[in-house]
Every structure is written in structure tokens, then in C-alpha cells.
Short mmCIF file of C-alpha atoms in Angstrom, two decimals:
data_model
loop_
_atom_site.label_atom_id
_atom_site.label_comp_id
_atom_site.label_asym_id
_atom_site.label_seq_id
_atom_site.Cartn_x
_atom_site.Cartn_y
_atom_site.Cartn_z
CA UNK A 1 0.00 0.00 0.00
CA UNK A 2 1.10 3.11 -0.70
CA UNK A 3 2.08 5.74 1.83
CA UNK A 4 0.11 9.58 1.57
CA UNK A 5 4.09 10.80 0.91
CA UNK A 6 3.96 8.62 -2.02
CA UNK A 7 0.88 9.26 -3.55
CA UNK A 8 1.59 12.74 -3.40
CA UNK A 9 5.15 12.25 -5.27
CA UNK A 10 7.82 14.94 -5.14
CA UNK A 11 8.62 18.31 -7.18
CA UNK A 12 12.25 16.82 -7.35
CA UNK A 13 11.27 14.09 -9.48
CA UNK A 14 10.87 16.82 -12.43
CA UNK A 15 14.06 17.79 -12.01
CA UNK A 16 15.54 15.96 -15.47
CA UNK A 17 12.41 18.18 -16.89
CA UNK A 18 13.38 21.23 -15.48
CA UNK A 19 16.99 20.68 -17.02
CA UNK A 20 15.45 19.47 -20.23
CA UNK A 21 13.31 23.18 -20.30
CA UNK A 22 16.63 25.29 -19.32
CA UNK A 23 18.86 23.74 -21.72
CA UNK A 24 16.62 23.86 -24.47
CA UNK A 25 15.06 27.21 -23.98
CA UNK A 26 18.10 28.76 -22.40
CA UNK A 27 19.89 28.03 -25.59
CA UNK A 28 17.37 29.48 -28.06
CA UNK A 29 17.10 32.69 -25.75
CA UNK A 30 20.59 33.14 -25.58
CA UNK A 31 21.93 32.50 -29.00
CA UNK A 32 18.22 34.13 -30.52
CA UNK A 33 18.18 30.17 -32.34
CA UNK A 34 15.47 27.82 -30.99
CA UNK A 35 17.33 25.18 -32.70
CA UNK A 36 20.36 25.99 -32.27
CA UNK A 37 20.84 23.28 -29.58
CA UNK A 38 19.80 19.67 -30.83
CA UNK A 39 16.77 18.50 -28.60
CA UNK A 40 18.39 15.35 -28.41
CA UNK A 41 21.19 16.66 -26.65
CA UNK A 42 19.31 18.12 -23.98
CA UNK A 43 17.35 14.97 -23.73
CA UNK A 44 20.44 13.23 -23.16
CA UNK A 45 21.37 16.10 -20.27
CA UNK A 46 18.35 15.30 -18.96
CA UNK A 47 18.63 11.57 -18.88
CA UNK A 48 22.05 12.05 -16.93
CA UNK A 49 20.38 13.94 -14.41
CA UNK A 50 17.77 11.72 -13.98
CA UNK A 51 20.29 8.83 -13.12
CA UNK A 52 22.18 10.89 -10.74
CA UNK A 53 18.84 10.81 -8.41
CA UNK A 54 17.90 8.58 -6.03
CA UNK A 55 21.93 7.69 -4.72
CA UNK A 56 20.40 4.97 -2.58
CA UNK A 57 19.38 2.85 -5.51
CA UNK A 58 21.95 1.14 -7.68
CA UNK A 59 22.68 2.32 -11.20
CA UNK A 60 21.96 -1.43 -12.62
CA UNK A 61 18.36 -0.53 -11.30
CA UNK A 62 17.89 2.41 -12.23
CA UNK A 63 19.06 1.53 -15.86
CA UNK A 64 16.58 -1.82 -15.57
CA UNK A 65 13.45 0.49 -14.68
CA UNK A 66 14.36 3.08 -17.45
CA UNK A 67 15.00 0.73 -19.95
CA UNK A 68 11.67 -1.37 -19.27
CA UNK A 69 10.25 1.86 -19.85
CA UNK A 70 11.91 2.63 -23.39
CA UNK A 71 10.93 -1.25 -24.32
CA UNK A 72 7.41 -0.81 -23.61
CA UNK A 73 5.44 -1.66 -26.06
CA UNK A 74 3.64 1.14 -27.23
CA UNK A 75 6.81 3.22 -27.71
CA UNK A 76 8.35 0.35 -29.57
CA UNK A 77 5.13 0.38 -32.05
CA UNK A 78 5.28 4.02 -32.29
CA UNK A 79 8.89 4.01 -33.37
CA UNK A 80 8.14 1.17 -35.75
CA UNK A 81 5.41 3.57 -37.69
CA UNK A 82 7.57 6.59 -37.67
CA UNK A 83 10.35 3.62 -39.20
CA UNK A 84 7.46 2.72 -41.79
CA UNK A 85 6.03 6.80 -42.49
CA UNK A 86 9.80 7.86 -43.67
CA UNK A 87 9.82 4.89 -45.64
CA UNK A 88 6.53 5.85 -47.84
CA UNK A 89 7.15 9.61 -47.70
CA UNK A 90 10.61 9.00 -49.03
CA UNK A 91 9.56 6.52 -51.70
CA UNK A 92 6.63 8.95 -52.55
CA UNK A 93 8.22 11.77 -53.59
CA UNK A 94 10.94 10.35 -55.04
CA UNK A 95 7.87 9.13 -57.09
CA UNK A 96 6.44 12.62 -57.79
CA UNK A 97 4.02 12.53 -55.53
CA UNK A 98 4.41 15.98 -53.72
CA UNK A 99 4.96 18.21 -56.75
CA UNK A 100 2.13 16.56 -58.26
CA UNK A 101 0.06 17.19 -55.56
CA UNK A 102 1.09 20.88 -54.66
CA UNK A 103 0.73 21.10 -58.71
CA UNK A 104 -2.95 19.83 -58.54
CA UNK A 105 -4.16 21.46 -56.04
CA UNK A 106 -2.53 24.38 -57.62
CA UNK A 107 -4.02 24.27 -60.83
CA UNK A 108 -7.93 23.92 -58.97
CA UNK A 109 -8.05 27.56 -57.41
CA UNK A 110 -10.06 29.49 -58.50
CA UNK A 111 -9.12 33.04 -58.83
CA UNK A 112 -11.75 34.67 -57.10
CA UNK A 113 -11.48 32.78 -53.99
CA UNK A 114 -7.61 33.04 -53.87
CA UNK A 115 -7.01 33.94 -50.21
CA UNK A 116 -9.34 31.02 -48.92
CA UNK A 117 -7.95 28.77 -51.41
CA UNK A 118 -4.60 28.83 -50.41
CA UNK A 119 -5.87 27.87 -47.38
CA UNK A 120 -8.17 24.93 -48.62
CA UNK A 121 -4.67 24.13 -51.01
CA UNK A 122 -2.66 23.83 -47.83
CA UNK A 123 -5.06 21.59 -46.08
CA UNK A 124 -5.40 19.36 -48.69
CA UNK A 125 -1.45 18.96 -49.16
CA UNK A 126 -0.87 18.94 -45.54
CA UNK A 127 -3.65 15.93 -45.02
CA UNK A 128 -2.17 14.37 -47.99
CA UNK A 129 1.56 14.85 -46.73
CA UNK A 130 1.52 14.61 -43.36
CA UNK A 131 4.02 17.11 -42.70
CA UNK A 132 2.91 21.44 -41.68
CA UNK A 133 6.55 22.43 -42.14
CA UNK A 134 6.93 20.86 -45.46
CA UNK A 135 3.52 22.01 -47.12
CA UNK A 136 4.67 25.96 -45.99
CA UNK A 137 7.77 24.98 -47.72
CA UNK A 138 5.95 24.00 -51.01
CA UNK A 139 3.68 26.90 -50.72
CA UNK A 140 5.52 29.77 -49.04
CA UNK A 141 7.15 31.28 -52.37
CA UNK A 142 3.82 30.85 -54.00
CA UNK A 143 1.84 32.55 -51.51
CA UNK A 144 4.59 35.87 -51.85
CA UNK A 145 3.79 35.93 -55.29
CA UNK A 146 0.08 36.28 -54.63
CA UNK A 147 0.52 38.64 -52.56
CA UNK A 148 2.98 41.06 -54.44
CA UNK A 149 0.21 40.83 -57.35
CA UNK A 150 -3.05 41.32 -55.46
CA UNK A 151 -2.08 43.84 -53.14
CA UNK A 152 -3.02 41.36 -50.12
CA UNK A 153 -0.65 42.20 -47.23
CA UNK A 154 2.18 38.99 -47.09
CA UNK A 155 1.59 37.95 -43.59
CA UNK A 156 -2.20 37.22 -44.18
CA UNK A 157 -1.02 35.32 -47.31
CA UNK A 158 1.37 33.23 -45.13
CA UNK A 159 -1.24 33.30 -41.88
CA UNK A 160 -3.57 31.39 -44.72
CA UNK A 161 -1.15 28.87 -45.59
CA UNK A 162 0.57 28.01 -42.21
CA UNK A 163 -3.16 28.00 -41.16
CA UNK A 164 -4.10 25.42 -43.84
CA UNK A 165 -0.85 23.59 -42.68
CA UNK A 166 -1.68 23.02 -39.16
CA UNK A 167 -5.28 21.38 -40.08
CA UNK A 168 -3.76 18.17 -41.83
CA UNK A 169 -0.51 18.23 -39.40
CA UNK A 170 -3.37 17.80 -36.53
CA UNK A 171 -5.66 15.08 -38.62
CA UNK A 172 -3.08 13.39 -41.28
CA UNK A 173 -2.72 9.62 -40.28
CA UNK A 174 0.42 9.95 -41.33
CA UNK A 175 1.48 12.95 -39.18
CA UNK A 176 3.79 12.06 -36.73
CA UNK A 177 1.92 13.93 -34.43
CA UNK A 178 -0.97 11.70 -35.13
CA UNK A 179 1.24 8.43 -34.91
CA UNK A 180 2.85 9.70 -31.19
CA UNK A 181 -1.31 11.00 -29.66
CA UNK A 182 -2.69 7.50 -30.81
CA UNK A 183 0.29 5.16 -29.69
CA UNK A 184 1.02 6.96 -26.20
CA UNK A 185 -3.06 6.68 -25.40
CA UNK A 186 -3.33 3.25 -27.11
CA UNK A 187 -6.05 4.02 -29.55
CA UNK A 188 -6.72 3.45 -33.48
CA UNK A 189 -5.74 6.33 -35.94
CA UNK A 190 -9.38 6.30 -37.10
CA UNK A 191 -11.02 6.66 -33.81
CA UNK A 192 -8.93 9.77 -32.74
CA UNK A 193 -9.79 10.86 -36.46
CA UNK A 194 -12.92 10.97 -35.83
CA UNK A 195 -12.82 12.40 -32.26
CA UNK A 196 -10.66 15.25 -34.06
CA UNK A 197 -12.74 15.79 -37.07
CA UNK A 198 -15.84 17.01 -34.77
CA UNK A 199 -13.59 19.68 -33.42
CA UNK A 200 -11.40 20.67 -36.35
CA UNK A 201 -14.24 21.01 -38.76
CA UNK A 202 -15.61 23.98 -37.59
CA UNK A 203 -12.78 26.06 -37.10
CA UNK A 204 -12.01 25.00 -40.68
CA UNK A 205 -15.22 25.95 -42.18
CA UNK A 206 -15.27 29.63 -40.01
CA UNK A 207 -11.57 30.06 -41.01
CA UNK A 208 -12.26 29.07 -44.58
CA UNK A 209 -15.20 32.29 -44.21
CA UNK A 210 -12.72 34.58 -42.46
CA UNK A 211 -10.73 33.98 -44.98
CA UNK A 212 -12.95 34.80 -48.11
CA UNK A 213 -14.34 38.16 -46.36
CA UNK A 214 -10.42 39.02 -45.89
CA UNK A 215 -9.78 38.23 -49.68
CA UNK A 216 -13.09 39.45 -50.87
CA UNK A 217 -12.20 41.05 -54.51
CA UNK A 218 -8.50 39.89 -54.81
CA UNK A 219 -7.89 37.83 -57.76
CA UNK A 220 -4.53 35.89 -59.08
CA UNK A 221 -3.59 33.62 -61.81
CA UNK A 222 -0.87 31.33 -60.81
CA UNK A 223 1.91 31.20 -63.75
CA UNK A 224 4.42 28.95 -64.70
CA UNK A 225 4.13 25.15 -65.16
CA UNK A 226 1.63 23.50 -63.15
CA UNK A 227 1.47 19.81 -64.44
CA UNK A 228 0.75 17.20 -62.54
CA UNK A 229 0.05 13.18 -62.83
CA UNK A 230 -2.24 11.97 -60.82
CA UNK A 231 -1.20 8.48 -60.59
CA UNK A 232 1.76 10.52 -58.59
CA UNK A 233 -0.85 11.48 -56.02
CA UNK A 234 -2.66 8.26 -55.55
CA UNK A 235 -0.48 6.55 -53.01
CA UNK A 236 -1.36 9.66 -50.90
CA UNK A 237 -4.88 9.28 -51.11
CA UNK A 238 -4.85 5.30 -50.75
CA UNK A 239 -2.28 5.68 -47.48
CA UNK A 240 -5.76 8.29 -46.38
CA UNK A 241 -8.76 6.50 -47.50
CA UNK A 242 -7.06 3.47 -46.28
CA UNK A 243 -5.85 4.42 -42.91
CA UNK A 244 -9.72 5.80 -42.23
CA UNK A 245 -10.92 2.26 -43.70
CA UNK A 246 -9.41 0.52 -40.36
CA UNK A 247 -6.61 -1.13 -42.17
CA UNK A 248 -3.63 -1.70 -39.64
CA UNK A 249 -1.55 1.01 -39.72
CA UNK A 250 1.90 -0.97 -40.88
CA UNK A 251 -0.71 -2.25 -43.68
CA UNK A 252 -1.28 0.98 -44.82
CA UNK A 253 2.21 2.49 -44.53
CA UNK A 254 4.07 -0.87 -46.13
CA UNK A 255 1.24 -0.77 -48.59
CA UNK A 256 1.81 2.88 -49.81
CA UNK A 257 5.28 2.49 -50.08
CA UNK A 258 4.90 -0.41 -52.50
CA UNK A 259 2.47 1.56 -54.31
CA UNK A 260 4.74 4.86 -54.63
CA UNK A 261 7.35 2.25 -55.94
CA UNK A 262 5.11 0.62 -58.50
CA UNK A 263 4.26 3.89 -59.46
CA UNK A 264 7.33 5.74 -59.73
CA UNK A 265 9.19 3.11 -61.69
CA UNK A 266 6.27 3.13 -63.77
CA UNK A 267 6.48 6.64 -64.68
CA UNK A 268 10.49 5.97 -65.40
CA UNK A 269 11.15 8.25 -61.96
CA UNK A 270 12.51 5.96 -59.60
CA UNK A 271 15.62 3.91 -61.39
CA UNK A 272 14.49 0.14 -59.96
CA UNK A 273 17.99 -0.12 -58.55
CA UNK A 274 17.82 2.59 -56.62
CA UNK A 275 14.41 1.77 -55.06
CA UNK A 276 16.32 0.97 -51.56
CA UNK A 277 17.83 4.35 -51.65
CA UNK A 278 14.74 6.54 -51.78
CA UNK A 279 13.28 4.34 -49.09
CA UNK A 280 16.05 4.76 -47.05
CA UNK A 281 16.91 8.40 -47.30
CA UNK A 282 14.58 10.22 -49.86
CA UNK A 283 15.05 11.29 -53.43
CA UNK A 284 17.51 14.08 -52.19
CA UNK A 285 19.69 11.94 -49.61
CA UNK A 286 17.82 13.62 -46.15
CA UNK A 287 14.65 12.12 -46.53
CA UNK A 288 12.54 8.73 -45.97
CA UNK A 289 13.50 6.47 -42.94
CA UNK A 290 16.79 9.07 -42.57
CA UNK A 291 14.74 11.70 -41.75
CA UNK A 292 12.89 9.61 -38.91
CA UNK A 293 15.86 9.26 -37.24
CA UNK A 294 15.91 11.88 -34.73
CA UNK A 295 11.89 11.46 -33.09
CA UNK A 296 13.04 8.09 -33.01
CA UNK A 297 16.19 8.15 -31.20
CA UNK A 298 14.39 11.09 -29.09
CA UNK A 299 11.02 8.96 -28.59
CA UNK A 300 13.27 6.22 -27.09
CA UNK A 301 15.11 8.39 -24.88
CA UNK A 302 12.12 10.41 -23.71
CA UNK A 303 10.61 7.01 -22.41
CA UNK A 304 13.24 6.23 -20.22
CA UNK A 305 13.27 10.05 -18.78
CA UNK A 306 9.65 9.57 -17.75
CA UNK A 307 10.40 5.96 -16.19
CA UNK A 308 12.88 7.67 -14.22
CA UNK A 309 11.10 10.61 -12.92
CA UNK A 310 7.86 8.53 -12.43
CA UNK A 311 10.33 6.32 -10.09
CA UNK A 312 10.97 9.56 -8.28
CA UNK A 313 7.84 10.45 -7.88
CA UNK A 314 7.76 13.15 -10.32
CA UNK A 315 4.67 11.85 -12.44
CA UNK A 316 2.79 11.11 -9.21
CA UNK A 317 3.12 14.80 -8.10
CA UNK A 318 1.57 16.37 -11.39
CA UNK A 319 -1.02 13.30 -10.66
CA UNK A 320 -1.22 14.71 -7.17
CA UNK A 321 -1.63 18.21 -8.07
CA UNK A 322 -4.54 18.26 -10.66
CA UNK A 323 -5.69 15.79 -8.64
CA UNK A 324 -6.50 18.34 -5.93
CA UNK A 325 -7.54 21.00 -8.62
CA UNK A 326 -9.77 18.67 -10.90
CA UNK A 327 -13.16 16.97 -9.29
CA UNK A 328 -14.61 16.03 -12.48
CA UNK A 329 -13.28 14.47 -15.99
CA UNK A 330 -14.30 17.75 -17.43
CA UNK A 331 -11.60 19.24 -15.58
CA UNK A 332 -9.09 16.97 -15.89
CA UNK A 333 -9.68 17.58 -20.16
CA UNK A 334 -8.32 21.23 -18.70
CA UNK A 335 -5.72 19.65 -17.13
CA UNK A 336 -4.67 17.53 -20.41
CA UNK A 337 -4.73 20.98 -22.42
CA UNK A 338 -3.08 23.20 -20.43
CA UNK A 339 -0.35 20.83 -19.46
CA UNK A 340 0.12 20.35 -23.35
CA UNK A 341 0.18 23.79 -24.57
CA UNK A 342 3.06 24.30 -21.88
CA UNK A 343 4.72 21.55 -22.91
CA UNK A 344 4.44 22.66 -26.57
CA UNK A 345 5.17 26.13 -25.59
CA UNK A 346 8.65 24.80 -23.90
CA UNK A 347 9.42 22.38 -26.46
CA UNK A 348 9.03 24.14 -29.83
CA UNK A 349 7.44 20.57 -31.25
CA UNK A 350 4.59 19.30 -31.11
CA UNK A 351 5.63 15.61 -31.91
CA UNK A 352 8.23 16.09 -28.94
CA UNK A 353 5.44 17.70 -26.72
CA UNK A 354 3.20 14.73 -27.39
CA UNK A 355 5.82 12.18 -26.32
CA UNK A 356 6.44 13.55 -23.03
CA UNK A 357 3.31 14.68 -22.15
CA UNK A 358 1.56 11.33 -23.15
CA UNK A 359 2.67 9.28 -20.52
CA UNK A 360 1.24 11.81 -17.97
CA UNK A 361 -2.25 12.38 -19.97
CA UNK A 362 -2.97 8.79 -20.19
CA UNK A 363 -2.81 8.36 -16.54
CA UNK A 364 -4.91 11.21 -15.89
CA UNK A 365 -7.47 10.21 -18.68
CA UNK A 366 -7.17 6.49 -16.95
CA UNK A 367 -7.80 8.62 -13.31
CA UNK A 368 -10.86 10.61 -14.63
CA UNK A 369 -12.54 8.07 -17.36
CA UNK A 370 -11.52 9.53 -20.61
CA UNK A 371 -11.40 7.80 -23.19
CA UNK A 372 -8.07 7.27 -25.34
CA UNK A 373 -9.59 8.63 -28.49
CA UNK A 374 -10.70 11.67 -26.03
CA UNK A 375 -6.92 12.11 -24.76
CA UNK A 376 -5.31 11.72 -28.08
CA UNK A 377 -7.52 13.95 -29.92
CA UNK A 378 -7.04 16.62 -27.23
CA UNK A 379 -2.86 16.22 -27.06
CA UNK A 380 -2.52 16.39 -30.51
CA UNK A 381 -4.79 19.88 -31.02
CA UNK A 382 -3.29 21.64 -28.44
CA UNK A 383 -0.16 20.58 -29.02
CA UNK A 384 -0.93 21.63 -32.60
CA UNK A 385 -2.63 25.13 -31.72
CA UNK A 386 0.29 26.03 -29.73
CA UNK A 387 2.72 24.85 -32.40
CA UNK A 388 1.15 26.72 -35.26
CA UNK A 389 1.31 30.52 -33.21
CA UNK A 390 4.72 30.46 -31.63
CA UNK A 391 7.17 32.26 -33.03
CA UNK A 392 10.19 30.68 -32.40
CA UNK A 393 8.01 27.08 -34.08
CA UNK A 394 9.39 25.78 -36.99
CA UNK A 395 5.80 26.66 -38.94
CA UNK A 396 6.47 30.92 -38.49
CA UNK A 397 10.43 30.13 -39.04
CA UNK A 398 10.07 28.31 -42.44
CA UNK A 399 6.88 30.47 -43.54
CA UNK A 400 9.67 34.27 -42.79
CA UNK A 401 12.40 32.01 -44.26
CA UNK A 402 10.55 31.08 -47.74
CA UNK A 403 8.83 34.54 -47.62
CA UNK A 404 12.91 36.09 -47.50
CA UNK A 405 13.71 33.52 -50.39
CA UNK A 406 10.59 35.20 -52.69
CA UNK A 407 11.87 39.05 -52.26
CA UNK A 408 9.60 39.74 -48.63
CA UNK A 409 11.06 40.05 -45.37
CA UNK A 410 7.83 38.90 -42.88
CA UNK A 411 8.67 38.24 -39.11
CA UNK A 412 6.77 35.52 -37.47
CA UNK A 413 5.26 38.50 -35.25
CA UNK A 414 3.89 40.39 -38.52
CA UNK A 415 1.93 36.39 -39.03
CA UNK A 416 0.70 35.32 -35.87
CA UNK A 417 -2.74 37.65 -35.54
CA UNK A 418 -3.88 36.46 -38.31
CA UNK A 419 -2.90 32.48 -37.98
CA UNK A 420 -7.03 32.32 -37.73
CA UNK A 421 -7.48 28.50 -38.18
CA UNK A 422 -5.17 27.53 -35.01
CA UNK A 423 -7.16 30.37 -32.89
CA UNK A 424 -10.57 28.74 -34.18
CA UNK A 425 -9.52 25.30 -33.37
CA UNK A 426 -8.35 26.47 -29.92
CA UNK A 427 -11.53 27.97 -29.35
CA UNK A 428 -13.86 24.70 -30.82
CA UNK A 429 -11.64 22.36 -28.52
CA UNK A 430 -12.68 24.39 -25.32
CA UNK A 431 -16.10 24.22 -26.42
CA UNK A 432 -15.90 20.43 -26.62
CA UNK A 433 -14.66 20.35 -23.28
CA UNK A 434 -17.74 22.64 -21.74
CA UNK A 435 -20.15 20.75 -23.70
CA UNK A 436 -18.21 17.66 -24.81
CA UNK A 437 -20.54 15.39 -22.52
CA UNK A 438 -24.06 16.63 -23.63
CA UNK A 439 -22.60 15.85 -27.36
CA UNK A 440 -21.01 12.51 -26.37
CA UNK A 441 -17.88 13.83 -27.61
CA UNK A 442 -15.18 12.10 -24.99
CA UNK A 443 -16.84 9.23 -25.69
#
């Protein structure tokens, strides 16, 4: 039985966190470069720490307890699909698939919605690619040019497509995000779809509105060659269609990388001998399962940080805490948002956020009676609202750094009022939460 001591934990359990959050943001403040320091590398400061507690147990037990904790098998799984999603994103654009598909969606805009239809253009590629920071990328340049020949101000151009960006990084089944919310709560992709879907649909229909009333009058033809194949963008929209089918997840990810193979030696753009290649590392040589590397190697280590400070009692003090604060599961959703916004906030990634918060949310959602659809879905919005308006997020950074490429100098600050989709789905969450059982929402 436990004593009251130990079910209310101690603060100096967090301690490895605490060192984590200094490190990381320390460095970024200091040297003005959020990335300057590798997370990794403060993970690994953090681990140390963590095995420097508790002198009275041995290190051989301490390094048993932290690597049960790494092998568990949900972070095993989720490592295994982020293996399996660089595989099929590297095969499928060495296929063609994301010019095609920033082409197509390209080429369907119609002029006289252009503001809104970047942002309908970015969700589409972002739910078909999985990935915010590479859709405002793709789009970044093309959303300067609309803007230098419509008169629209460039940070509402930019706001539109980091917007877009942020819905399919929060609902792609392929997001990593996605992959990290539904293995830490142990729930299928196509549940917390669905749980997601109820809240992110709104706040994509109101921001597609906001949107049109912004851009009422502007119009834009988009130049230059916009060709496109679609059997390039048809593993994307089998990996989607299949993934919300049911089909096991390492069906649907082994299955679209055959598929983007098929296809792209079909079309004479993937040599057959080099197949392994743009698996393995993309069709530029930092892609595919290469570009996995690091969430993997930081997933791993970020397990055995949270076995440790859940063996000091770190875990059972949050626990402890809300625990005190929260008499209801509605509260405890509070609990599960606001701890992953600060998370977010601290961590500058939301796929990072996710891991180290998801430990902690599933025993509070266990605690309270929320389901695991309920606590993914929540993780991975807020975790996604947060990402999508901080300035120092790789989202703002890559949308000022493609707008500088194009002729525009934008600062992240110039972008975030008008990031309108990741407001709206902040504000459609809370309204889940207030009304979430009358709807059967956290069901």
C-alpha cells in the first residue's frame, strides 16, 4: 500500500524536466536560435540527471526500470510507424508525388477565392503529406507571389497557408503527431480521427469564411508550369482512405510504399535499382527512414526520462496536483490541455510535446474516465494550436524564411494575428470540453 508521501510524489522528481526546459530554452534565448541546440542533446542532459537521483538505488536498477520503460510496447510500435512513415514519404516523392500534388491542387483555385484557397490548397497537401513544415515549404514562395500581385498584405497570405498547414498536421494519419497521440493513449488512428474531425471542422469551415471576407475582390492567376500526374498522387490518397478504412496502420504504410514504388518506376522516376535508396533516405539523400531518425532516437530516450522521474515520484506529483484541482473528468480535459500547450510552448514541437506529455495524460485520462480517443484527440490539437502561433516554431520560421527567399522580409510576429485556423480550433476544442458530454464527444 502506498504511503500519503507517495501518492503525493515529489517536485524533485521533475528535475531531469526542469533541465530538459533550461537547456533547451536557455539556448534558443541566448543565442536568438530555438534550434540551435539539438533536442536530443538536452534529452540526453536530462537523462544524466535523472540517473544521478535517487543515490540509494543502484545504477543497474535504475538503468533496468528506465529501460523497461523505453521497451514498452507502445513506444516500440510508435517508433516502428515513424520507421514505416519515412519509408513511404521517401519513396513517394521520389515518385512525384508531392509536386504533383502541390501542382494539382494548384491548378484547382479558383481566382476569385484566392485567399481562402490557399488555405483549402494547404489543407489538402498537408492531409495528404503529413508534414505542416513541409507544405509551408511548397507553398511559401507561392503565396509571396500572390501577394505582391493582389495587393493582399504577405503575412495574411502566409497566416492562410501556415493556417491550412496546421489542419492536416493535426488530422493526417500519417502525421507524426498523429502516430505519437494515438500510440502513447493506445487508440486506433481512425477513432482519434474521428474524435478530431468534430472539433477541427468547424474552425475550418469559419476560417475558410474569415478567410474569403479578408480576400473578398483579390484575384490571381498562378503562372508557370503546373502539371501534374495523378497516378503521382494516388499513393497519398490510398495511405488516407485506407488508414480511415481501419486497415492496420503498418498495412497501410508498407502498402503505400509499395504503391509509390510501382508507381514511380512506372512513370520511369525511380531507377528500380535505386528503389532501396529513396526508401532509405529520400530522393535528395535527407529524406525517408533518414529523416525519422531523430523522433526516433528522441522517442526512445524520452521514455526512459519519464520511467525515471515517475520512479521519483515526479509523475505522481503532477497526478497529485490536478488531482487536488480537478473533481470532475471535465476538468481533468483542462488539465490535459493546459499541461500540453506548456509543454508545446517549452518544447518548440509538437511531436516532442506529445511524447512527453503522453505518458502523464494517459494516466490522468485512466484517473478521470476519458477515453483514449478523447486524450489523443485533445494532445494532438493543443499541441498543434500552440505549435502553429509560436514564433520561435518551426511553422512561423520556415513560412519568414521562404517569404525572404521570394523578395519579402515577414517576421513571425507580422503572421501570428492572423494564424485564424489555429485560434478557431483552440476555441472549438474548449467548447468540446464545456459541452463535450451533452454531445457525447469524450466518448
Amino acid at each position: 500500500m502506498n504511503t500519503e508521501a507517495e501518492a503525493k510524489g515529489s517536485a524533485i522528481g521533475l528535475l531531469p524536466v526542469l533541465v530538459f526546459l533550461l537547456l533547451f530554452i536557455g539556448s534558443g534565448v541566448v543565442l536568438n536560435d530555438f534550434y540551435a541546440m539539438p533536442a536530443i542533446v538536452a534529452f540526453l542532459a536530462a537523462l544524466t540527471v535523472a540517473f544521478a537521483q535517487s543515490p540509494k538505488r543502484s545504477f543497474k536498477d535504475k538503468l533496468e526500470s528506465a529501460a523497461q520503460s523505453m521497451g514498452q510496447p507502445n513506444v516500440m510500435i510508435m517508433c516502428l510507424v515513424f520507421v514505416l512513415a519515412g519509408a513511404f514519404t521517401g519513396s513517394v516523392s521520389a515518385a512525384g508525388g508531392v509536386e504533383s500534388t502541390v501542382n494539382f491542387a494548384l491548378s484547382v483555385l479558383p481566382s476569385q477565392i484566392v485567399l481562402p484557397g490557399l488555405f483549402l490548397i494547404a489543407c489538402f497537401i498537408s492531409l495528404s503529406m503529413g508534414t505542416s513544415v513541409g507544405t509551408i515549404a511548397a507553398l511559401a514562395p507561392i503565396a509571396v507571389g500572390i501577394a505582391l500581385k493582389t495587393g493582399l498584405p504577405g503575412p495574411i497570405c502566409l497566416a492562410a497557408i501556415v493556417s491550412g498547414a496546421m489542419f492536416g498536421d493535426n488530422l493526417s494519419v500519417i502525421s507524426d503527431t498523429t502516430i505519437a497521440a494515438t500510440r502513447t493513449q493506445g487508440c486506433e488512428m481512425k477513432d482519434k480521427f474521428r474524435a478530431n474531425f468534430a472539433i477541427a471542422l468547424p474552425a475550418a469551415v469559419a476560417a475558410f469564411i474569415i478567410f474569403a471576407v479578408i480576400g473578398a475582390g483579390s484575384t490571381y492567376e498562378i503562372d508557370g508550369d503546373l502539371s501534374y500526374n495523378l497516378w503521382q498522387v494516388l499513393p497519398y490518397i490510398a495511405v488516407l482512405v485506407a488508414a480511415l478504412a481501419g486497415v492496420n496502420v503498418f498495412a497501410v504504410l508498407v502498402g503505400g510504399t509499395v504503391l509509390s514504388c510501382i508507381v514511380g518506376v512506372a512513370l520511369g522516376t525511380i531507377e528500380p535499382t535505386s528503389i532501396a535508396t529513396v526508401i532509405g533516405s529520400g530522393p535528395n539523400g535527407n529524406g525517408g527512414i533518414m529523416n525519422m531518425y531523430d523522433i526516433t532516437v528522441i522517442s526512445i530516450i524520452c521514455a526512459g526520462i519519464i520511467g525515471l522521474v515517475k520512479d521519483n515520484g515526479g509523475i505522481d506529483f503532477i497526478l497529485h496536483a490536478i488531482r487536488k484541482r480537478v473533481k470532475s473528468s471535465r476538468g481533468a480535459e483542462v488539465g490535459i490541455s493546459v499541461l500540453t500547450l506548456l509543454v508545446d510552448a517549452s518544447t518548440a514541437n509538437n511531436t516532442v510535446a506529445i511524447v512527453i506529455a503522453g505518458p502523464i495524460v494517459k494516466d490522468i485520462s485512466e484517473e478521470f474516465d476519458i477515453s483514449p480517443r478523447r486524450a489523443a484527440s485533445l494532445i494532438d490539437v493543443f499541441s498543434s494550436v500552440m505549435q502553429g502561433i509560436i514564433p520561435y516554431g518551426a511553422q512561423l520560421l520556415y513560412a519568414c524564411a521562404g517569404a525572404a527567399a521570394a523578395g519579402l522580409m515577414v517576421t513571425p510576429f507580422e503572421i501570428m494575428p492572423f494564424l485564424v485556423y489555429p485560434y478557431l480550433l483552440a476555441f472549438c476544442a474548449v467548447v468540446s470540453i464545456i459541452i463535450g458530454k451533452r454531445l457525447k464527444i469524450n466518448a
